CSV table of C-alpha atoms and ligand atoms in Angstrom, one decimal:
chain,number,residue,atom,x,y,z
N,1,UNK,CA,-4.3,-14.6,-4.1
N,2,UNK,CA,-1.2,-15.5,-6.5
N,3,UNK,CA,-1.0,-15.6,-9.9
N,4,UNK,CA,-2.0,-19.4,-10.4
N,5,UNK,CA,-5.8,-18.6,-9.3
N,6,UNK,CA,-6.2,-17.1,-12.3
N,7,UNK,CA,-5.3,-19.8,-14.3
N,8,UNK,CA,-7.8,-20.7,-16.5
N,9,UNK,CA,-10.7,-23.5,-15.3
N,10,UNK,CA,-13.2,-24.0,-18.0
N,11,UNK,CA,-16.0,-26.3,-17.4
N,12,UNK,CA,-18.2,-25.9,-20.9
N,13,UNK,CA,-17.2,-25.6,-24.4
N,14,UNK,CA,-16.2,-22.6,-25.9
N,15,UNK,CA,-18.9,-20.7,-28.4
N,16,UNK,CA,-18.4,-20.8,-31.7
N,17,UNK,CA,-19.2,-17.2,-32.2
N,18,UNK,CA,-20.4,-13.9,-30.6
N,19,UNK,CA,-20.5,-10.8,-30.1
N,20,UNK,CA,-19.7,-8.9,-26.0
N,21,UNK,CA,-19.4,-4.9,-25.5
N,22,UNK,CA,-17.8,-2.5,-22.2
N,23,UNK,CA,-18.2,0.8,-21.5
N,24,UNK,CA,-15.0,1.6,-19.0
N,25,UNK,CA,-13.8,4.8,-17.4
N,26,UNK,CA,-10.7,6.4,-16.9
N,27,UNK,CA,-9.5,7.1,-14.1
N,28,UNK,CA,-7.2,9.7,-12.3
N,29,UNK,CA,-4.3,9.0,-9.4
N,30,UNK,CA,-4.1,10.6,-6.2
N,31,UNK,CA,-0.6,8.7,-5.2
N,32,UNK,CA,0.9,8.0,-8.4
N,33,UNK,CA,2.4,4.4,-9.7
N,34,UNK,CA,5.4,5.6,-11.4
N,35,UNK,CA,8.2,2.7,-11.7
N,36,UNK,CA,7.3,-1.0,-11.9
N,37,UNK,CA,9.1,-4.3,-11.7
N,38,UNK,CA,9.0,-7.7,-14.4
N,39,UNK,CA,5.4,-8.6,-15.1
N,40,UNK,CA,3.6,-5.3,-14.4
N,41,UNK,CA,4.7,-5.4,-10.9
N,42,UNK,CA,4.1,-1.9,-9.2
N,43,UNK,CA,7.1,-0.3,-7.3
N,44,UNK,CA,4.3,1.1,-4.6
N,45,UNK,CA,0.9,1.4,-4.2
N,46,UNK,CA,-1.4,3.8,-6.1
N,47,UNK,CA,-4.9,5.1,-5.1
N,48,UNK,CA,-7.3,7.1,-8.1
N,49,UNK,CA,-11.0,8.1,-8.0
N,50,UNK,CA,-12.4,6.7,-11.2
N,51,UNK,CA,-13.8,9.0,-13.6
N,52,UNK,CA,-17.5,8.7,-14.9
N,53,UNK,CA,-17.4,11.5,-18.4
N,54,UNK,CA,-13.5,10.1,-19.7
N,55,UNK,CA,-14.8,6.3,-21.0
N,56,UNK,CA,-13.9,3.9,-23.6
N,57,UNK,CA,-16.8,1.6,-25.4
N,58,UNK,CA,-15.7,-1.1,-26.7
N,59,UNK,CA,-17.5,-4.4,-28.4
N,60,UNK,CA,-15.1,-7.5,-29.1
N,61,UNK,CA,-16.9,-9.8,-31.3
N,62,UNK,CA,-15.5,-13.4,-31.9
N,63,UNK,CA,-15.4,-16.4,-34.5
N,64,UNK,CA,-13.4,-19.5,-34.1
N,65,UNK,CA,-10.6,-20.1,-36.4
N,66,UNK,CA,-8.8,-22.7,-37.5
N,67,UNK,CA,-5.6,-22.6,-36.3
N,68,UNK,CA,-4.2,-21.6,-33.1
N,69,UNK,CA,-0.5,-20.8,-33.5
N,70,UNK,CA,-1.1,-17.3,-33.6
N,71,UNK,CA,-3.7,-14.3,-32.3
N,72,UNK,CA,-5.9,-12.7,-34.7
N,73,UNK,CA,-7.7,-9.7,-34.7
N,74,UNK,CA,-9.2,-6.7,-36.5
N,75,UNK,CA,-8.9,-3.3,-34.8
N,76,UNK,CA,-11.1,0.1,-35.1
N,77,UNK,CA,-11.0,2.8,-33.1
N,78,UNK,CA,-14.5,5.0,-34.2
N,79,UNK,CA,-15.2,3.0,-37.2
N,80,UNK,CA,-11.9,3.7,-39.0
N,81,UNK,CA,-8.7,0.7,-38.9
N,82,UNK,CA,-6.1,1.8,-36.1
N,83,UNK,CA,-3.0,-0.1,-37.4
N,84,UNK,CA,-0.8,1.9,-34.6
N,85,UNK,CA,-2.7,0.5,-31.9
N,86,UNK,CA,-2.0,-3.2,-33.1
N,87,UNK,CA,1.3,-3.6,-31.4
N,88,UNK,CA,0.2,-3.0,-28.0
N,89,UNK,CA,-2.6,-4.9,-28.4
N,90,UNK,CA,-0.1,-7.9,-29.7
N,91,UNK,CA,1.8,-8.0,-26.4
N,92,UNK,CA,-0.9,-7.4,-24.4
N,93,UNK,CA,-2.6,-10.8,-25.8
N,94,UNK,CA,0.7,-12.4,-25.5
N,95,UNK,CA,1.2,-11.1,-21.7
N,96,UNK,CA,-2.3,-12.6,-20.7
N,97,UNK,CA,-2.7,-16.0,-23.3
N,98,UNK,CA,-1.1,-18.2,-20.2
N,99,UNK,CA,-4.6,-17.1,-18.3
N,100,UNK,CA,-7.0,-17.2,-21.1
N,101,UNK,CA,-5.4,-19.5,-23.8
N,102,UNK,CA,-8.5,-19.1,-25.7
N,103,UNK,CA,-7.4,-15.5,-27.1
N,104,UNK,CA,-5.7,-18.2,-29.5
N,105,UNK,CA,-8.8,-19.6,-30.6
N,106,UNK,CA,-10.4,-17.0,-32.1
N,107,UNK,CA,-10.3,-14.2,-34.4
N,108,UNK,CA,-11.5,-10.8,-33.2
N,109,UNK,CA,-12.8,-8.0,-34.3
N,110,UNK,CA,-12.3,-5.2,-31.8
N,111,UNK,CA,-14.4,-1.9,-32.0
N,112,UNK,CA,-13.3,0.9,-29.9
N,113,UNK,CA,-14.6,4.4,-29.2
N,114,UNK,CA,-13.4,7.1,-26.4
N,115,UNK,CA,-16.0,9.5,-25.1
N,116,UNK,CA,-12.9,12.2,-25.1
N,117,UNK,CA,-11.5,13.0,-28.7
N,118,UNK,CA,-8.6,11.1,-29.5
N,119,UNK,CA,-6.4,14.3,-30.0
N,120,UNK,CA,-6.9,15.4,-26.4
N,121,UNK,CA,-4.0,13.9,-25.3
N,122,UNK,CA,-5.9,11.8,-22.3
N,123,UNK,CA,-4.7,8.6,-21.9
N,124,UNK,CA,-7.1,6.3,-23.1
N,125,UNK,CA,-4.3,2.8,-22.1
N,126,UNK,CA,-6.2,2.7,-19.0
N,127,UNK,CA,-10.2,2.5,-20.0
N,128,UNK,CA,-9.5,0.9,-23.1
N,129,UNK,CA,-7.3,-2.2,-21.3
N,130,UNK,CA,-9.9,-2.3,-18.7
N,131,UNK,CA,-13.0,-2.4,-21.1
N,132,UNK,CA,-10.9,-5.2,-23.5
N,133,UNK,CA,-10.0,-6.9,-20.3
N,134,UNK,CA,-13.5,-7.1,-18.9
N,135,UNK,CA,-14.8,-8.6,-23.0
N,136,UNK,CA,-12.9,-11.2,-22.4
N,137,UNK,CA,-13.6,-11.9,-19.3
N,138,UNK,CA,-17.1,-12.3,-20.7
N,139,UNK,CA,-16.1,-14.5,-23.0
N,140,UNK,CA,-14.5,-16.7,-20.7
N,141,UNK,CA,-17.7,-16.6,-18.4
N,142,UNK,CA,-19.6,-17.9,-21.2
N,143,UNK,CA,-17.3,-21.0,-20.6
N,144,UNK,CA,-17.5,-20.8,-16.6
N,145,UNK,CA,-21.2,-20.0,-16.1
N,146,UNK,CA,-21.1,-20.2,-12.7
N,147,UNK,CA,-18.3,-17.8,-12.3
N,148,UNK,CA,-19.0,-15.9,-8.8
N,149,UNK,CA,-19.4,-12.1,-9.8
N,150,UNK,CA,-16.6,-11.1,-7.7
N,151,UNK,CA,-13.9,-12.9,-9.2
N,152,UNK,CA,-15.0,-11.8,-12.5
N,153,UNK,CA,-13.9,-8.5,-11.6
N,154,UNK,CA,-10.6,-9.4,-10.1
N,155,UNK,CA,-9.8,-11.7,-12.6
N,156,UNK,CA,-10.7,-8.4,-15.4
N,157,UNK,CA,-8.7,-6.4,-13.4
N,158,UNK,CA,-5.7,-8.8,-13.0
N,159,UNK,CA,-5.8,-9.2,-16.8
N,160,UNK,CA,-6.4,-5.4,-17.6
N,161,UNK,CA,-3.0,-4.7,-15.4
N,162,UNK,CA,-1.3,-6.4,-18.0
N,163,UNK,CA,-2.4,-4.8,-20.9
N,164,UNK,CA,-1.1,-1.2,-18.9
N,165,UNK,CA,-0.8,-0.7,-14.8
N,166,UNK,CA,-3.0,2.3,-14.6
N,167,UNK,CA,-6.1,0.3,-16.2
N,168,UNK,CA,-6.2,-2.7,-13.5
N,169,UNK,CA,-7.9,0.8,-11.3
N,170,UNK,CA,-10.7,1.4,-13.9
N,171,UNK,CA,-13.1,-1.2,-13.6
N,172,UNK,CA,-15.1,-0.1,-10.4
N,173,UNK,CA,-15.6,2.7,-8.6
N,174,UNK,CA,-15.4,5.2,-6.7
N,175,UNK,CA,-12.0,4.6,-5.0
N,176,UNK,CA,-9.2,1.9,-6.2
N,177,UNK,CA,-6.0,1.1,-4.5
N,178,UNK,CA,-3.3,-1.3,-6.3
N,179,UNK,CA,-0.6,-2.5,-4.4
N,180,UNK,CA,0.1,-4.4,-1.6
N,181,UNK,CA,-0.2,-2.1,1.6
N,182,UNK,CA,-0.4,-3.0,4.7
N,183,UNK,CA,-3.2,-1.0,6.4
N,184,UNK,CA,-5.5,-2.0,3.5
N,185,UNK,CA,-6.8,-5.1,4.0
N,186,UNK,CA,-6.9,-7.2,0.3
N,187,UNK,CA,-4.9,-4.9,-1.5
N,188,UNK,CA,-2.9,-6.5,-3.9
N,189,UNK,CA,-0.1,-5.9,-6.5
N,190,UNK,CA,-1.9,-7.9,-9.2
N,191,UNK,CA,-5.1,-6.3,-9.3
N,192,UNK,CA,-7.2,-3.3,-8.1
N,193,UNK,CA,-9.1,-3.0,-5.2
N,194,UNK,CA,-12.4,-1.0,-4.5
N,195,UNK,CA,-11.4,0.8,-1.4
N,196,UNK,CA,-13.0,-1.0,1.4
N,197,UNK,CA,-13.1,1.5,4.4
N,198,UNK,CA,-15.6,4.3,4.5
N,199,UNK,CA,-15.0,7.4,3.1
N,200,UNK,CA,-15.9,10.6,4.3
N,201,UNK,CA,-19.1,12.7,2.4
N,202,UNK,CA,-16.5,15.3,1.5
N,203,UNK,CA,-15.2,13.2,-1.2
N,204,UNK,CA,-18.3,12.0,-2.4
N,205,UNK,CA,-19.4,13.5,-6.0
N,206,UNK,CA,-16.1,14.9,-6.1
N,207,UNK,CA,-15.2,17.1,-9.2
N,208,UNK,CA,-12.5,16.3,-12.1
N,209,UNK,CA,-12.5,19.3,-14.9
N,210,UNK,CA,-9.7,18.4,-17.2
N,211,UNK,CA,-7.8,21.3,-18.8
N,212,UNK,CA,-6.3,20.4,-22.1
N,213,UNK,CA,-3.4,21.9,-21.8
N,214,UNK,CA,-1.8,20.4,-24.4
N,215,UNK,CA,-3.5,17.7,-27.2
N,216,UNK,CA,-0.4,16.7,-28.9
N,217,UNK,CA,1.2,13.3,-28.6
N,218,UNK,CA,3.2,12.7,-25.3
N,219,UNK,CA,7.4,12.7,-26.2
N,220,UNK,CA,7.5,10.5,-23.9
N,221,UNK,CA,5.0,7.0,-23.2
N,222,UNK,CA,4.5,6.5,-19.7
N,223,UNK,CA,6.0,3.0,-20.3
N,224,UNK,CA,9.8,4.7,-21.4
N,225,UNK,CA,9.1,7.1,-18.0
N,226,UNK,CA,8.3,3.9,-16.0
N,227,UNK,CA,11.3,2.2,-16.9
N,228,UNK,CA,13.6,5.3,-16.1
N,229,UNK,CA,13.2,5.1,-12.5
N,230,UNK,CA,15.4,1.6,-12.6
N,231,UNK,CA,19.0,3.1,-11.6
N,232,UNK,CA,17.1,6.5,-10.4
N,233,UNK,CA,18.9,8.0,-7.7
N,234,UNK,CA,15.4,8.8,-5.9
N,235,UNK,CA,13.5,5.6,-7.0
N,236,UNK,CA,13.6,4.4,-3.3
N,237,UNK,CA,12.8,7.3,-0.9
N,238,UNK,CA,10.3,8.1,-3.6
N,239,UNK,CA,8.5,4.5,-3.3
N,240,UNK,CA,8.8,5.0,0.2
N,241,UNK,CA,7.1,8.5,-0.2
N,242,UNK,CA,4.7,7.1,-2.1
N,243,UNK,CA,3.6,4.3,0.4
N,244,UNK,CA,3.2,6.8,3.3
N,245,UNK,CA,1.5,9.4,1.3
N,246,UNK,CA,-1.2,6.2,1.0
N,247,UNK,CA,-1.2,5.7,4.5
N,248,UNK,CA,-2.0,9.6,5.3
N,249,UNK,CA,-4.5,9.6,2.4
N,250,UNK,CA,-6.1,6.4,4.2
N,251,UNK,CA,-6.7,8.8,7.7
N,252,UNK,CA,-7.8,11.8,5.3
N,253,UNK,CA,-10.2,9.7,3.3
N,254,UNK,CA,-11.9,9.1,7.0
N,255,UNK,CA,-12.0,12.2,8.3
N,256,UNK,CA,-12.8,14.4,5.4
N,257,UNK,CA,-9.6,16.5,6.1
N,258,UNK,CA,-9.5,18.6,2.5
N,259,UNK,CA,-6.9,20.8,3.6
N,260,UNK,CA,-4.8,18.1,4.2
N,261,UNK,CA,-6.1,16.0,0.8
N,262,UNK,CA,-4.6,19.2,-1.0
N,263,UNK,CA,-1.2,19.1,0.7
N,264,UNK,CA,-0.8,14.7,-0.6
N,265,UNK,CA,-2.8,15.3,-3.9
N,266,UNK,CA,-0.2,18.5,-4.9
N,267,UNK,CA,3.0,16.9,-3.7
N,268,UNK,CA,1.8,13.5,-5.5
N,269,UNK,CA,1.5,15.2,-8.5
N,270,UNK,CA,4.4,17.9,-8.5
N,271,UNK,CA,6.9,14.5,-7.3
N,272,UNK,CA,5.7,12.7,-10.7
N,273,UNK,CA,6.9,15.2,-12.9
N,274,UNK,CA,9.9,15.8,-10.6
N,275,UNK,CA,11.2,12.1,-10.9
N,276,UNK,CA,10.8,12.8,-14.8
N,277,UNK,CA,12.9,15.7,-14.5
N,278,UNK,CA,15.5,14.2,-12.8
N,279,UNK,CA,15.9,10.2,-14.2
N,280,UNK,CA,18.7,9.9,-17.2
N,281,UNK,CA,17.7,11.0,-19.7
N,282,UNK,CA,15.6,13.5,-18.3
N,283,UNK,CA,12.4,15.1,-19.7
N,284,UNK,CA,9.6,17.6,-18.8
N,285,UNK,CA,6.2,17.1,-19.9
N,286,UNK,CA,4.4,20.0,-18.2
N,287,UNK,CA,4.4,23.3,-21.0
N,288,UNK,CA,4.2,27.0,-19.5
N,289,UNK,CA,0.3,26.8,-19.5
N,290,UNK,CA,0.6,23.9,-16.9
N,291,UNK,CA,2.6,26.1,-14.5
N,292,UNK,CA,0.2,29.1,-15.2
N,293,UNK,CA,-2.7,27.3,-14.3
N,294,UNK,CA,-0.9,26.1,-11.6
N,295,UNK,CA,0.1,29.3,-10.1
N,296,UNK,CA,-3.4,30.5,-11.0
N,297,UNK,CA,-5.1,27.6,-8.5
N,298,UNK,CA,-2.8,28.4,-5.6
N,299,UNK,CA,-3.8,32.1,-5.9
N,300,UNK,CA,-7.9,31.4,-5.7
N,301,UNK,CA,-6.9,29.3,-3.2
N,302,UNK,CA,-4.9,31.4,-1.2
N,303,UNK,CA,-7.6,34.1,-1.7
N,304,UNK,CA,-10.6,32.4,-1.5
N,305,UNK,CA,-9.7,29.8,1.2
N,306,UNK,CA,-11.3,27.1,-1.3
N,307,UNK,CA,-10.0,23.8,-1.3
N,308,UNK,CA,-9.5,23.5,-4.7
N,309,UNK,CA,-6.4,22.1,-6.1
N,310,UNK,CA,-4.6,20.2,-8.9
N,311,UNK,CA,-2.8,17.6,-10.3
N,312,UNK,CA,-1.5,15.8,-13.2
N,313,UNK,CA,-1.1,12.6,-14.7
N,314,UNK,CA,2.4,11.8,-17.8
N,315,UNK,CA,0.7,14.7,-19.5
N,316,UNK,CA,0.6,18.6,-19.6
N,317,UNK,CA,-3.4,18.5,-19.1
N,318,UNK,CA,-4.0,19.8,-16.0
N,319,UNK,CA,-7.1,17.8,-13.3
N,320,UNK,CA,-8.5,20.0,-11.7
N,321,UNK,CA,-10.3,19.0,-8.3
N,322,UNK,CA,-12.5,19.8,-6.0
N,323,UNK,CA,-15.5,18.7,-3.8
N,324,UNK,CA,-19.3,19.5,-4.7
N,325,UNK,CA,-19.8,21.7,-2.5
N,326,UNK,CA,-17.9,24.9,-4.1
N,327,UNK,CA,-18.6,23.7,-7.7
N,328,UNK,CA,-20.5,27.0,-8.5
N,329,UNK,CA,-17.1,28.6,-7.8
N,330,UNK,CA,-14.7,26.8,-9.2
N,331,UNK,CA,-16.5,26.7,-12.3
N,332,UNK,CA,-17.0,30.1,-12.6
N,333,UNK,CA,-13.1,30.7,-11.8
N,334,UNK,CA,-12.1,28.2,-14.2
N,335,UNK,CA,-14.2,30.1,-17.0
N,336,UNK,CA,-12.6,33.5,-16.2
N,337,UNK,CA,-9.0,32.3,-15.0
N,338,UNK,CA,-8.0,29.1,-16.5
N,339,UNK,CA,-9.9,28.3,-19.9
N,340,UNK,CA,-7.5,31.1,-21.2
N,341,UNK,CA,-4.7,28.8,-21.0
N,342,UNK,CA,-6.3,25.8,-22.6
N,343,UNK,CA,-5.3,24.8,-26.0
N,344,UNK,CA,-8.2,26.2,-27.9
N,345,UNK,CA,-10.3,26.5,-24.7
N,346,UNK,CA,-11.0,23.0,-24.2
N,347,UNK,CA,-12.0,21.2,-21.1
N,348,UNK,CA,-13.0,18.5,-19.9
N,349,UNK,CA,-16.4,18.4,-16.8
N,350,UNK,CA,-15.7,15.1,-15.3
N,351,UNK,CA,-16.5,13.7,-11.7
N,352,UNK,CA,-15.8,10.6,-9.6
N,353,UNK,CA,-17.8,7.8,-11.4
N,354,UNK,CA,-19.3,4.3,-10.1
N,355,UNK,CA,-17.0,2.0,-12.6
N,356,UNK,CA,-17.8,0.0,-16.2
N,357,UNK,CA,-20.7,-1.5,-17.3
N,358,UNK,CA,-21.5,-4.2,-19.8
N,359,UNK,CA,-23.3,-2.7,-22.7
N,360,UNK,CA,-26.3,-4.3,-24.1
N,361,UNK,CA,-25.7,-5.1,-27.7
N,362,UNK,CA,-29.0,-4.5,-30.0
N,363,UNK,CA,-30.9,-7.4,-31.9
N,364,UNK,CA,-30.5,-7.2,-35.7
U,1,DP6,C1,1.5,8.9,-14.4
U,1,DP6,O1,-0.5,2.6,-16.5
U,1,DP6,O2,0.1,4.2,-18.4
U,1,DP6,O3,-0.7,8.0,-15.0
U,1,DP6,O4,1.8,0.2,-17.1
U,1,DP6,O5,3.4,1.1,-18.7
U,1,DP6,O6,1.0,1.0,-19.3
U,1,DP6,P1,2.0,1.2,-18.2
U,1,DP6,O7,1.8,2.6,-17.6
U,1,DP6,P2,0.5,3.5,-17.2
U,1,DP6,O8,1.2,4.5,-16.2
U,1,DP6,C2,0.4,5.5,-15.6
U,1,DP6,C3,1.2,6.5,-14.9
U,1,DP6,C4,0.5,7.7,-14.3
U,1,DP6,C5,0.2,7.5,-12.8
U,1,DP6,C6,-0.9,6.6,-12.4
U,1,DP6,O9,-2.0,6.5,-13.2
U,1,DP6,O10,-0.9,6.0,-11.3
């Protein structure tokens, strides 16, 4: 598929007014998308288990306006106006009008809420693009009724990309790969795609506890740290790194190999923040509490055998994971060893989730 098949192909009138409403998760990357070309183009292809606890809710209602030189729209994140938010919202209407030149047509009142307090310092780019993305997309379905069900999610996803990379991965579950590869048939730069080979029983109900490391604002968005790795001396063997840490995840996925899932997950992870550290100008984002709880999960591995491990997204938080079957003890060790270095003690009980849903909006 290119870019032109998701040009817009209305065959009814649009409404005059209405109301739609997502619920999308976050999600979490296994190999990381870090560095991306013009038009939110990855640099390599990415891989994350989407969350099911970490979701944004959002309903976009809509009223025809008169004119149509400009977008229009009201924003509220829990009730309350989120002027700071309006920007990114601007560029990403601008970014997808081309596809779905009705955005112009309309003004809109979008009304956000995130299952994880704002202040935790979780992204919420990804499940709020993807849960915007996919109310348009129902919008426009009202215009194309006979839309096939399956484009309607690549088309969301294709959109969501360009409100922020990370959120073209959260509209299904469990599994999403973005970026052309090779050995994955379908896969795609423009969109995500529901990992389409079978996947071991290991990884299913995987486990996601969140540490909240640190709930302040980032120093620095992922979109500065993105474009850092353009003159990075590593950028290439890093792509490269990236693609073939895909391609062993692939053979892992099949064979349910979690000693080896640990090894790609932990060098994913540790090679993020490393690119960080070294692109001009540089910048950590891990605090001391990250590399404690680090060092903390490679001893109760190391003792218990238990293949727990970590890994992190443009954030100090730390993602903790591990499969069902040792939850008991990894809880338990996360309540004695690790809560101690969360700010205030708070954490996050997340697993892998089955992807968005449309909400059904009550009758007044
Ligand atoms: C470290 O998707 O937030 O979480 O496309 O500029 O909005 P933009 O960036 P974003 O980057 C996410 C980076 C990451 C890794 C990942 O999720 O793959």
């Amino acid at each position: 598929m290119t870019e032109k098949d998701f040009l817009p192909k209305h065959t009814e009138a649009l409404p005059e007014s209405g109301k739609v409403a997502w619920k999308a998760p976050s999600n979490i990357a296994l190999v990381k998308y870090w560095g991306k070309k013009e038009n939110q183009i990855p640099a390599n292809p990415s891989i994350s288990f989407t969350l099911d606890a970490c979701a944004t809710r959002t309903t976009l209602s809509f009223q025809k306006k008169e004119t149509t030189s400009k977008f229009s729209f009201d924003l509220y994140l829990d009730g309350k106006p989120k002027a700071d938010f309006k920007p990114k919202i601007e560029v990403f209407f601008d970014r997808i009008a081309e596809y779905v030149p009705f955005v112009k047509e309309y003004h809109f009142v979008i009304e956000t809420s995130n299952s994880f307090p704002h202040s935790s310092g979780i992204a919420s780019s990804a499940s709020g693009m993807s849960a915007l993305a996919l109310c348009l997309m129902d919008l426009e379905r009202h215009m194309q009724p006979n839309m096939d069900p399956s484009f309607f999610m690549r088309k969301a996803s294709f959109l969501a990309r360009l409100g922020s990379g990370s959120a073209c991965r959260s509209l299904e579950g469990d599994l999403v790969v973005w970026g052309k590869h090779e050995s994955i048939e379908g896969s795609s730069n423009l969109f995500g795609l529901k990992y389409p080979y079978k996947v071991h029983d290991n990884f299913k109900h995987y486990h996601d506890t969140i540490l909240l490391v640190d709930k302040g604002e980032k120093q620095v968005s992922s979109t500065v740290g993105h474009n850092l790795m353009h003159g990075h001396p590593f950028a290439e063997e890093r792509f490269k790194q990236a693609y073939h840490n895909l391609t062993s995840l692939q053979t892992i996925l099949e064979s349910g190999d979690l000693e080896e899932f640990v090894k790609v997950v932990e060098s994913e992870a540790l090679t993020l923040h490393a690119m960080m550290m070294s692109s001009n100008p540089y910048f950590i984002l891990m605090k001391p509490n990250t590399l404690e709880i680090i060092n903390k999960i490679w001893g109760f591995r190391k003792e218990t055998g238990m293949p727990v491990c970590f890994t992190l997204d443009a954030g100090a938080n730390v993602h903790v994971l591990y499969p069902e079957s040792i939850k008991d003890s990894v809880i338990q060790f996360i309540q004695d060893e690790l809560v101690a270095h969360c700010d205030n003690g708070h954490y996050i009980c997340d697993r892998i989730g089955t992807g968005a849903k449309e909400l059904i909006i009550p009758k007044k």
